[in-house]
Coordinates of C-alpha atoms in Angstrom, one line a residue:
X1 CA 137.2 48.1 49.3
X2 CA 135.4 49.6 46.3
X3 CA 132.6 50.8 48.5
X4 CA 135.0 52.5 50.9
X5 CA 136.6 54.3 48.0
X6 CA 133.3 55.6 46.8
X7 CA 132.4 56.8 50.3
X8 CA 135.8 58.6 50.5
X9 CA 135.3 60.3 47.2
X10 CA 131.8 61.4 48.1
X11 CA 133.1 62.9 51.4
X12 CA 135.9 64.6 49.6
X13 CA 133.6 66.5 47.2
X14 CA 133.6 70.2 48.0
X15 CA 130.3 71.9 48.9
X16 CA 128.6 74.1 46.3
X17 CA 129.2 77.9 46.9
X18 CA 126.3 79.9 48.3
X19 CA 124.2 82.0 46.0
X20 CA 123.8 85.8 46.7
X21 CA 120.2 85.2 47.8
X22 CA 121.3 82.7 50.4
X23 CA 124.0 85.1 51.6
X24 CA 121.4 87.8 52.0
X25 CA 119.1 85.5 54.0
X26 CA 121.9 84.4 56.3
X27 CA 122.9 88.0 56.9
X28 CA 119.4 89.0 57.7
X29 CA 119.1 86.1 60.2
X30 CA 122.3 87.2 61.9
X31 CA 121.0 90.8 62.0
X32 CA 117.8 89.6 63.7
X33 CA 119.8 87.7 66.2
X34 CA 122.1 90.6 67.0
X35 CA 119.3 93.2 67.3
X36 CA 117.9 93.1 70.9
X37 CA 114.2 92.9 71.1
X38 CA 112.7 95.8 73.1
X39 CA 110.5 94.8 76.0
X40 CA 106.8 95.4 75.5
X41 CA 105.6 98.2 77.8
X42 CA 102.2 98.3 79.4
X43 CA 99.8 100.9 78.1
X44 CA 98.1 101.7 81.5
X45 CA 101.4 102.0 83.5
X46 CA 104.7 103.8 83.1
X47 CA 106.6 100.5 83.2
X48 CA 110.4 100.8 82.6
X49 CA 110.2 103.9 80.4
X50 CA 112.9 106.5 81.1
X51 CA 113.8 109.9 79.8
X52 CA 111.8 111.4 77.0
X53 CA 109.7 108.2 76.5
X54 CA 108.5 108.4 80.1
X55 CA 107.7 112.2 79.9
X56 CA 105.8 111.6 76.6
X57 CA 103.7 108.9 78.3
X58 CA 103.2 111.0 81.5
X59 CA 102.1 114.0 79.4
X60 CA 99.6 112.0 77.4
X61 CA 98.2 110.2 80.4
X62 CA 98.0 113.4 82.5
X63 CA 96.2 115.3 79.8
X64 CA 93.8 112.4 79.1
X65 CA 92.8 112.3 82.8
X66 CA 92.7 116.1 83.1
X67 CA 90.4 116.5 80.1
X68 CA 88.2 113.4 80.3
X69 CA 87.3 113.9 84.0
X70 CA 86.2 117.5 83.3
X71 CA 88.7 119.4 85.4
X72 CA 90.2 121.2 82.4
X73 CA 86.8 122.4 81.0
X74 CA 85.7 123.7 84.4
X75 CA 89.0 125.6 85.0
X76 CA 88.8 127.1 81.6
X77 CA 85.3 128.3 82.2
X78 CA 86.1 129.8 85.5
X79 CA 89.2 131.5 84.1
X80 CA 87.1 133.0 81.2
X81 CA 84.5 134.3 83.7
X82 CA 87.2 136.0 85.9
X83 CA 89.0 137.5 82.9
X84 CA 85.7 138.9 81.5
X85 CA 84.9 140.3 85.0
X86 CA 88.2 142.1 85.0
X87 CA 87.5 143.6 81.6
X88 CA 84.1 144.7 82.8
X89 CA 85.5 146.4 85.8
X90 CA 87.9 148.6 83.8
X91 CA 85.3 151.2 82.9
X92 CA 83.9 151.7 86.5
X93 CA 85.2 152.5 89.9
X94 CA 85.8 149.3 91.8
X95 CA 87.1 148.6 95.3
X96 CA 90.7 147.3 95.2
X97 CA 89.8 144.2 97.2
X98 CA 87.7 142.9 94.3
X99 CA 90.5 143.3 91.8
X100 CA 92.9 141.6 94.3
X101 CA 90.6 138.6 94.7
X102 CA 90.0 138.3 90.9
X103 CA 93.8 138.5 90.1
X104 CA 94.6 136.0 92.8
X105 CA 92.1 133.4 91.6
X106 CA 93.2 133.9 88.0
X107 CA 96.8 133.2 88.9
X108 CA 95.9 130.1 91.1
X109 CA 93.6 128.6 88.4
X110 CA 96.2 129.2 85.7
X111 CA 98.9 127.6 87.9
X112 CA 96.9 124.4 88.3
X113 CA 96.1 124.3 84.7
X114 CA 99.7 124.6 83.6
X115 CA 100.8 121.9 86.2
X116 CA 98.3 119.4 84.9
X117 CA 98.8 120.2 81.2
X118 CA 102.6 119.7 81.3
X119 CA 102.4 116.7 83.8
X120 CA 104.5 118.5 86.4
X121 CA 102.6 116.8 89.2
X122 CA 103.8 113.3 88.1
X123 CA 107.4 114.3 89.0
X124 CA 106.4 115.7 92.4
X125 CA 104.7 112.8 94.2
X126 CA 105.5 114.2 97.7
X127 CA 102.6 116.7 97.1
X128 CA 99.1 115.3 97.4
X129 CA 97.8 116.9 94.3
X130 CA 94.1 115.8 94.4
X131 CA 93.8 117.1 98.0
X132 CA 95.6 120.4 97.1
X133 CA 93.3 120.9 94.1
X134 CA 90.3 120.1 96.2
X135 CA 91.3 122.7 98.8
X136 CA 92.0 125.3 96.1
X137 CA 88.5 124.9 94.7
X138 CA 87.0 125.1 98.2
X139 CA 88.8 128.3 99.1
X140 CA 88.2 129.8 95.7
X141 CA 84.4 129.3 96.0
X142 CA 84.5 130.9 99.4
X143 CA 86.5 133.9 98.2
X144 CA 84.4 134.4 95.1
X145 CA 81.1 134.2 96.9
X146 CA 82.5 136.6 99.5
X147 CA 83.6 138.9 96.6
X148 CA 80.0 138.9 95.2
X149 CA 78.5 139.7 98.6
X150 CA 81.1 142.5 99.2
X151 CA 80.5 143.9 95.6
X152 CA 76.7 144.0 96.2
X153 CA 77.0 145.7 99.6
X154 CA 79.7 148.2 98.7
X155 CA 77.6 150.1 96.2
X156 CA 74.1 151.3 96.2
X157 CA 73.7 151.8 92.5
X158 CA 75.3 149.3 90.1
X159 CA 75.9 150.1 86.4
X160 CA 75.4 147.4 83.8
X161 CA 79.1 146.6 83.4
X162 CA 79.4 146.3 87.2
X163 CA 76.3 144.1 87.4
X164 CA 77.6 141.8 84.6
X165 CA 81.0 141.5 86.3
X166 CA 79.4 140.5 89.6
X167 CA 77.4 137.8 87.8
X168 CA 80.6 136.5 86.1
X169 CA 82.3 136.3 89.5
X170 CA 79.4 134.3 90.9
X171 CA 79.6 131.9 87.8
X172 CA 83.3 131.4 88.4
X173 CA 82.6 130.4 92.0
X174 CA 79.9 128.0 90.8
X175 CA 82.3 126.3 88.4
X176 CA 84.8 125.9 91.2
X177 CA 82.1 124.2 93.2
X178 CA 81.4 121.8 90.3
X179 CA 85.2 121.0 90.3
X180 CA 84.9 120.1 93.9
X181 CA 82.3 117.5 93.0
X182 CA 84.5 116.2 90.2
X183 CA 87.4 115.8 92.6
X184 CA 85.5 113.2 94.6
X185 CA 86.1 110.6 91.9
X186 CA 89.8 110.5 92.9
X187 CA 89.0 109.4 96.4
X188 CA 86.4 106.6 95.6
X189 CA 87.6 103.1 96.4
X190 CA 90.8 104.2 98.1
X191 CA 91.7 103.2 101.6
X192 CA 93.8 105.2 104.1
X193 CA 97.3 103.7 104.4
X194 CA 98.4 103.2 107.9
X195 CA 101.9 103.3 109.3
X196 CA 103.0 105.4 106.3
X197 CA 105.3 107.7 108.4
X198 CA 107.0 104.7 110.2
X199 CA 110.5 104.4 108.8
X200 CA 111.4 101.0 107.4
X201 CA 113.9 98.8 109.2
X202 CA 117.5 99.4 108.1
X203 CA 119.0 96.4 106.2
X204 CA 122.5 95.4 107.1
X205 CA 124.8 95.4 104.1
X206 CA 126.3 92.1 102.9
X207 CA 129.8 92.9 104.3
X208 CA 128.5 93.7 107.8
X209 CA 126.3 90.6 107.8
X210 CA 129.3 88.4 106.8
X211 CA 131.4 90.0 109.5
X212 CA 128.7 89.5 112.1
X213 CA 128.4 85.8 111.4
X214 CA 131.8 84.7 112.8
X215 CA 131.2 86.8 115.9
X216 CA 127.9 85.1 116.5
X217 CA 129.5 81.7 116.0
X218 CA 132.3 82.6 118.5
X219 CA 129.7 83.8 121.0
X220 CA 127.7 80.6 120.6
X221 CA 130.8 78.3 121.2
X222 CA 131.2 79.0 125.0
X223 CA 127.4 78.6 125.4
X224 CA 127.6 75.2 123.7
X225 CA 130.6 74.2 126.0
X226 CA 128.7 75.3 129.1
X227 CA 125.7 73.3 128.0
X228 CA 127.9 70.2 127.4
X229 CA 129.5 70.6 130.8
X230 CA 126.1 70.9 132.5
X231 CA 125.0 67.7 130.7
X232 CA 128.1 65.8 131.9
X233 CA 127.6 67.0 135.5
X234 CA 124.0 65.9 135.4
X235 CA 125.0 62.5 134.1
X236 CA 127.5 62.1 136.9
X237 CA 125.1 63.1 139.5
X238 CA 122.5 60.6 138.2
X239 CA 125.2 57.9 138.1
X240 CA 126.1 58.6 141.7
X241 CA 122.5 58.6 142.8
X242 CA 122.0 55.3 141.2
X243 CA 125.3 53.8 142.6
X244 CA 124.5 54.7 146.2
X245 CA 121.6 52.3 146.8
X246 CA 123.4 49.5 145.1
X247 CA 126.4 50.0 147.4
X248 CA 124.1 50.0 150.4
X249 CA 122.5 46.7 149.3
X250 CA 126.0 45.1 148.9
X251 CA 127.0 46.2 152.4
X252 CA 123.8 44.7 153.8
X253 CA 124.3 41.5 152.0
X254 CA 127.9 41.2 153.3
X255 CA 126.8 42.1 156.8
X256 CA 124.1 39.3 156.8
X257 CA 126.4 36.5 155.6
X258 CA 128.6 36.1 158.7
X259 CA 125.6 36.0 160.9
X260 CA 124.4 33.0 159.1
X261 CA 127.8 31.3 159.5
X262 CA 127.7 31.9 163.3
X263 CA 124.3 30.4 163.5
X264 CA 125.4 27.3 161.6
X265 CA 128.3 26.8 164.0
X266 CA 126.1 26.9 167.0

């Protein structure tokens, strides 16, 4: 009895109040539990990034690829050569076709430079950007080489400014040719996808699938009934075929018995 009283007194003792340090530690543990841990995102892929976080990653990745592979440097050099050629042509009489070609190439090169710098191509995947850039470099080399040939043939005497401008146009075409060689890196180790334009099979929604199930079951019931009837008919036909020879044997046995009796009477 005394032991029981001691145990009851020990259980009845109130717990000691928590110190402010313990309160703070408990609160911090609760805060850690309440705060949702953000999923770790891969460095080489977009992952589940959305909004500004995705654009920041796309911008950094696009500029890294654009500058490391050498496309940005080549485009800047070609733009510098074309702008310098335009400046050299200001003091001399030039055919309007040359100015037209130079301004067209400056606008196209600057367009591609802005697209890759601000990662616009990442949000327009329906355009094959490596192929479009490759075709742009190819046509720009053709146009610039043609401009050089036309500038040389159109004049018999060339001033110094005119001659320097023609050399700069040729250098711009040479840099575009170098960019074509750099574009080949995008196509190495890639296979052509087949059946890309074939549309995928339409998936039935859940409600339509559930509604189609009872119809299929109802359509299957008469087939099962017909199969059961055919089985029963087959069984009956087999039973009849088996019963016919037995009946014939019984008739023969009955027909043979009276003959034996007649023979015994004789």
